[in-house]
Amino acid sequence: MSGTIESSGDIEIFCAPARSSNRGTVPFFDKIAVGDRLSVVFVPGENAVPPFQLKVFSPSGATILDTLVRDPPTGAPQSPSPIEFVVSAMGVYRIEVRTLTGRQRGEAKVRVG
């Protein structure tokens, strides 16, 4: 099994259960369950110009998070804290990050259950 996270595109997205000590960009391969709080960090390409639009979609397709990010949470020591959301249903959550110009984007899918 390749894990529960699939990421593609110009902007690399990492997602893992939220923990106070987890600020790195380490891929997570364990099972994610309903009720878990997930942290999202992303690493834009060298040519990506902020701000970024971050959207998280539930398995039903509803938007559960839509925010503008001026300084990306990369997991590096001086970067902002990861963006978090709580998993409320089983299925595939879709995470999109794109520059406002729309030239660079990334997408990740998180399987829950």
XYZ file of N, CA, C and O in Angstrom:
452
model
N 0.838 -1.183 0.000
C 0.000 0.000 0.000
C 0.879 1.242 0.000
O 1.850 1.335 0.730
N 0.515 2.225 -0.777
C 1.338 3.424 -0.903
C 1.060 4.443 0.181
O 1.737 5.448 0.272
N 0.080 4.258 1.005
C -0.236 5.205 2.064
C -1.605 5.813 1.877
O -2.328 5.493 0.949
N -1.985 6.715 2.763
C -3.313 7.315 2.713
C -3.311 8.690 2.067
O -4.351 9.282 1.899
N -2.146 9.200 1.691
C -2.025 10.538 1.110
C -1.491 10.418 -0.318
O -0.502 9.748 -0.553
N -2.127 11.102 -1.262
C -1.632 11.188 -2.627
C -1.522 12.661 -2.975
O -2.478 13.395 -2.827
N -0.355 13.112 -3.434
C -0.145 14.522 -3.756
C 0.387 14.644 -5.177
O 1.202 13.829 -5.607
N -0.092 15.670 -5.897
C 0.388 15.905 -7.256
C 0.362 17.393 -7.550
O -0.309 18.160 -6.866
N 1.122 17.801 -8.555
C 1.127 19.192 -8.977
C 2.419 19.911 -8.657
O 3.380 19.321 -8.165
N 2.424 21.221 -8.937
C 3.600 22.061 -8.718
C 3.845 22.347 -7.241
O 4.968 22.604 -6.830
N 2.786 22.352 -6.443
C 2.888 22.639 -5.010
C 2.712 21.321 -4.269
O 1.688 20.652 -4.403
N 3.711 20.933 -3.498
C 3.664 19.668 -2.774
C 2.937 19.860 -1.447
O 3.250 20.772 -0.680
N 1.972 18.984 -1.179
C 1.125 19.087 0.016
C 1.391 17.888 0.911
O 1.438 16.751 0.441
N 1.536 18.167 2.214
C 1.721 17.120 3.216
C 0.603 17.243 4.243
O 0.217 18.350 4.617
N 0.114 16.111 4.706
C -0.968 16.109 5.679
C -0.714 14.976 6.664
O -0.375 13.865 6.254
N -0.870 15.253 7.957
C -0.623 14.265 8.999
C -1.475 14.600 10.214
O -1.922 15.736 10.364
N -1.717 13.626 11.086
C -2.442 13.937 12.321
C -1.736 15.037 13.101
O -0.505 15.083 13.157
N -2.516 15.960 13.646
C -1.966 17.108 14.370
C -1.381 16.651 15.691
O -2.035 15.978 16.469
N -0.144 17.029 15.905
C 0.555 16.772 17.166
C 1.398 17.991 17.457
O 1.878 18.651 16.542
N 1.622 18.257 18.712
C 2.417 19.440 19.052
C 3.854 19.325 18.568
O 4.494 20.319 18.285
N 4.375 18.100 18.447
C 5.771 17.932 18.041
C 5.926 17.682 16.539
O 7.031 17.522 16.061
N 4.838 17.650 15.791
C 4.916 17.319 14.366
C 4.873 18.583 13.519
O 3.826 19.071 13.181
N 6.032 19.152 13.182
C 6.087 20.334 12.315
C 6.896 20.069 11.065
O 7.198 20.971 10.325
N 7.250 18.840 10.845
C 8.063 18.532 9.682
C 7.228 18.170 8.473
O 6.010 18.086 8.531
N 7.900 17.935 7.371
C 7.226 17.537 6.153
C 7.476 16.058 5.910
O 7.947 15.646 4.854
N 7.152 15.242 6.894
C 7.354 13.810 6.812
C 6.054 13.166 6.353
O 5.011 13.400 6.952
N 6.067 12.361 5.289
C 4.841 11.706 4.841
C 4.277 10.800 5.929
O 5.020 10.222 6.716
N 2.968 10.665 5.959
C 2.293 9.879 6.981
C 1.596 8.713 6.309
O 0.881 8.901 5.340
N 1.786 7.502 6.822
C 1.257 6.328 6.147
C 0.341 5.475 7.018
O -0.031 4.399 6.603
N -0.018 5.896 8.209
C -0.929 5.136 9.049
C -2.366 5.480 8.707
O -2.647 6.443 8.003
N -3.278 4.713 9.277
C -4.701 4.921 9.035
C -5.178 6.189 9.738
O -4.790 6.480 10.867
N -6.010 6.953 9.058
C -6.612 8.153 9.628
C -8.072 7.822 9.922
O -8.766 7.256 9.073
N -8.540 8.165 11.112
C -9.898 7.821 11.538
C -10.753 9.070 11.703
O -10.238 10.185 11.820
N -12.064 8.856 11.719
C -13.013 9.951 11.955
C -12.732 10.533 13.336
O -12.504 9.809 14.300
N -12.710 11.862 13.427
C -12.425 12.549 14.680
C -10.988 13.009 14.815
O -10.669 13.803 15.692
N -10.100 12.519 13.947
C -8.705 12.953 13.981
C -8.594 14.399 13.490
O -9.299 14.809 12.581
N -7.699 15.147 14.094
C -7.381 16.508 13.641
C -6.155 16.388 12.749
O -5.149 15.823 13.146
N -6.257 16.911 11.523
C -5.162 16.817 10.563
C -4.497 18.168 10.360
O -5.167 19.202 10.325
N -3.179 18.152 10.221
C -2.388 19.347 9.929
C -1.989 19.320 8.460
O -1.582 18.281 7.944
N -2.077 20.479 7.806
C -1.703 20.601 6.399
C -0.541 21.581 6.291
O -0.603 22.685 6.830
N 0.529 21.151 5.632
C 1.632 22.041 5.270
C 1.853 21.861 3.769
O 1.497 20.827 3.204
N 2.404 22.883 3.116
C 2.670 22.746 1.687
C 3.935 23.495 1.321
O 4.323 24.460 1.958
N 4.590 22.978 0.290
C 5.855 23.537 -0.173
C 5.651 24.019 -1.611
O 5.575 23.212 -2.535
N 5.527 25.341 -1.796
C 5.351 25.861 -3.148
C 6.654 25.789 -3.939
O 7.737 25.731 -3.366
N 6.538 25.817 -5.248
C 7.707 25.824 -6.114
C 8.469 27.131 -5.970
O 7.972 28.107 -5.402
N 9.677 27.172 -6.486
C 10.523 28.358 -6.365
C 9.913 29.587 -7.027
O 10.125 30.701 -6.597
N 9.154 29.389 -8.084
C 8.578 30.515 -8.822
C 7.186 30.903 -8.340
O 6.580 31.808 -8.914
N 6.652 30.215 -7.342
C 5.304 30.499 -6.850
C 5.305 31.808 -6.060
O 6.143 32.032 -5.194
N 4.361 32.673 -6.384
C 4.255 33.983 -5.743
C 3.013 33.999 -4.850
O 1.913 33.720 -5.323
N 3.177 34.295 -3.545
C 2.019 34.359 -2.659
C 1.103 35.503 -3.063
O 1.539 36.412 -3.761
N -0.124 35.524 -2.626
C -0.775 34.603 -1.701
C -1.274 33.336 -2.395
O -1.364 33.263 -3.606
N -1.605 32.350 -1.538
C -2.102 31.063 -2.001
C -3.525 30.874 -1.507
O -3.885 31.333 -0.423
N -4.329 30.168 -2.285
C -5.670 29.825 -1.848
C -5.658 28.355 -1.481
O -5.245 27.511 -2.287
N -6.093 28.050 -0.252
C -6.142 26.683 0.250
C -7.599 26.294 0.425
O -8.365 27.024 1.079
N -7.993 25.179 -0.177
C -9.353 24.666 -0.032
C -9.298 23.206 0.370
O -8.470 22.446 -0.143
N -10.193 22.825 1.284
C -10.336 21.430 1.686
C -11.789 21.045 1.435
O -12.710 21.751 1.861
N -11.974 19.926 0.737
C -13.305 19.440 0.396
C -13.572 18.126 1.116
O -12.703 17.251 1.168
N -14.781 17.967 1.653
C -15.176 16.739 2.334
C -15.459 15.645 1.311
O -15.552 15.920 0.112
N -15.647 14.400 1.762
C -15.975 13.318 0.824
C -17.259 13.575 0.029
O -17.398 13.107 -1.093
N -18.179 14.352 0.585
C -19.425 14.654 -0.128
C -19.240 15.774 -1.151
O -20.152 16.062 -1.918
N -18.081 16.437 -1.143
C -17.810 17.518 -2.075
C -18.020 18.906 -1.490
O -17.740 19.902 -2.149
N -18.494 18.982 -0.262
C -18.709 20.278 0.385
C -17.375 20.905 0.768
O -16.438 20.203 1.166
N -17.291 22.218 0.654
C -16.083 22.939 1.052
C -16.090 23.091 2.569
O -17.011 23.682 3.123
N -15.062 22.552 3.241
C -15.000 22.680 4.692
C -13.948 23.695 5.142
O -13.959 24.113 6.287
N -13.065 24.079 4.230
C -12.066 25.101 4.543
C -11.712 25.828 3.255
O -11.434 25.204 2.236
N -11.778 27.149 3.304
C -11.422 27.986 2.156
C -10.745 29.224 2.724
O -11.406 30.058 3.340
N -9.431 29.314 2.573
C -8.691 30.405 3.194
C -7.586 30.912 2.278
O -7.101 30.184 1.412
N -7.199 32.139 2.499
C -6.108 32.769 1.778
C -4.865 32.716 2.673
O -4.923 33.116 3.839
N -3.761 32.221 2.146
C -2.531 32.045 2.916
C -1.459 32.932 2.306
O -1.083 32.754 1.154
N -0.980 33.886 3.081
C 0.051 34.797 2.579
C 1.463 34.259 2.798
O 2.345 34.482 1.997
N 1.674 33.545 3.895
C 2.976 32.958 4.209
C 2.758 31.457 4.390
O 2.135 31.035 5.358
N 3.228 30.631 3.463
C 2.906 29.203 3.506
C 3.506 28.477 4.704
O 4.661 28.701 5.053
N 2.708 27.589 5.331
C 3.233 26.736 6.396
C 3.993 25.569 5.757
O 3.403 24.626 5.267
N 5.302 25.672 5.716
C 6.125 24.674 5.035
C 6.649 23.579 5.951
O 7.195 22.599 5.479
N 6.530 23.775 7.250
C 7.099 22.819 8.190
C 8.510 23.180 8.592
O 9.108 22.534 9.444
N 9.080 24.212 7.988
C 10.423 24.677 8.347
C 10.369 25.373 9.712
O 9.296 25.805 10.147
N 11.500 25.515 10.397
C 11.505 26.095 11.746
C 10.867 27.484 11.856
O 10.220 27.775 12.844
N 11.016 28.364 10.889
C 10.482 29.720 11.003
C 9.169 29.921 10.249
O 8.687 31.041 10.146
N 8.578 28.863 9.736
C 7.328 29.012 8.985
C 6.141 29.074 9.946
O 6.242 28.680 11.107
N 4.998 29.567 9.481
C 3.796 29.604 10.320
C 3.351 28.195 10.709
O 3.772 27.206 10.104
N 2.475 28.129 11.681
C 1.928 26.846 12.125
C 1.118 26.193 11.006
O 0.534 26.882 10.176
N 1.057 24.862 11.006
C 0.246 24.168 10.002
C -1.226 24.566 10.115
O -1.702 24.957 11.180
N -1.935 24.441 9.021
C -3.372 24.699 9.000
C -4.062 23.387 9.342
O -3.699 22.332 8.811
N -5.047 23.432 10.236
C -5.666 22.208 10.728
C -7.148 22.142 10.392
O -7.811 23.166 10.277
N -7.630 20.907 10.263
C -9.061 20.649 10.138
C -9.356 19.295 10.769
O -8.461 18.481 10.961
N -10.632 19.068 11.115
C -11.040 17.834 11.779
C -11.796 16.961 10.785
O -12.681 17.433 10.069
N -11.443 15.690 10.752
C -12.099 14.724 9.886
C -13.425 14.331 10.529
O -13.452 13.910 11.683
N -14.528 14.482 9.798
C -15.844 14.210 10.373
C -16.577 13.056 9.702
O -17.647 12.670 10.170
N -16.040 12.515 8.607
C -16.707 11.412 7.910
C -15.661 10.565 7.194
O -14.564 11.035 6.894
N -16.029 9.320 6.917
C -15.134 8.439 6.163
C -15.221 8.787 4.686
O -16.239 9.275 4.209
N -14.138 8.563 3.969
C -14.104 8.830 2.543
C -12.817 9.520 2.149
O -11.837 9.518 2.886
N -12.827 10.161 0.978
C -11.640 10.827 0.451
C -11.813 12.335 0.561
O -12.758 12.900 0.011
N -10.906 12.971 1.293
C -10.863 14.429 1.418
C -9.910 14.954 0.364
O -8.846 14.387 0.149
N -10.286 16.037 -0.296
C -9.451 16.625 -1.339
C -8.942 17.981 -0.866
O -9.706 18.807 -0.372
N -7.632 18.194 -0.998
C -6.995 19.449 -0.601
C -6.413 20.087 -1.854
O -5.676 19.434 -2.597
N -6.753 21.354 -2.082
C -6.223 22.097 -3.226
C -5.474 23.319 -2.730
O -5.956 24.032 -1.854
N -4.310 23.577 -3.303
C -3.559 24.801 -3.041
C -3.184 25.371 -4.402
O -2.692 24.639 -5.263
N -3.438 26.663 -4.600
C -3.054 27.296 -5.858
C -2.662 28.737 -5.605
O -3.081 29.345 -4.632
N -1.839 29.264 -6.494
C -1.523 30.682 -6.418
C -2.734 31.442 -6.940
O -3.539 30.900 -7.693
N -2.896 32.678 -6.533
C -4.054 33.445 -6.993
C -4.020 33.683 -8.490
O -5.065 33.857 -9.118
N -2.831 33.687 -9.077
C -2.756 33.816 -10.528
C -3.174 32.517 -11.204
O -3.461 32.509 -12.390
N -3.179 31.419 -10.449
C -3.613 30.134 -10.972
C -2.586 29.392 -11.798
O -2.877 28.363 -12.378
N -1.374 29.892 -11.849
C -0.353 29.248 -12.674
C 0.243 28.012 -12.010
O 0.655 27.088 -12.687
N 0.356 28.032 -10.692
C 0.882 26.869 -9.987
C -0.172 26.375 -9.020
O -0.840 27.157 -8.346
N -0.259 25.047 -8.963
C -1.261 24.454 -8.072
C -0.808 23.077 -7.640
O 0.073 22.482 -8.245
N -1.423 22.616 -6.582
C -1.169 21.277 -6.081
C -2.468 20.701 -5.575
O -3.388 21.423 -5.186
N -2.569 19.400 -5.593
C -3.755 18.721 -5.098
C -3.324 17.484 -4.328
O -2.374 16.805 -4.719
N -4.022 17.224 -3.237
C -3.756 16.025 -2.445
C -5.080 15.373 -2.103
O -6.105 16.046 -1.967
N -5.045 14.059 -1.969
C -6.217 13.299 -1.554
C -5.847 12.529 -0.303
O -4.812 11.866 -0.248
N -6.702 12.638 0.711
C -6.482 11.975 1.997
C -7.594 10.966 2.185
O -8.768 11.325 2.200
N -7.233 9.704 2.328
C -8.231 8.645 2.523
C -8.445 8.408 4.006
O -7.507 8.173 4.745
N -9.710 8.467 4.422
C -10.079 8.282 5.825
C -10.903 7.000 5.935
O -11.880 6.824 5.221
N -10.500 6.149 6.876
C -11.264 4.930 7.126
C -10.649 3.691 6.611
O -9.688 3.539 5.998
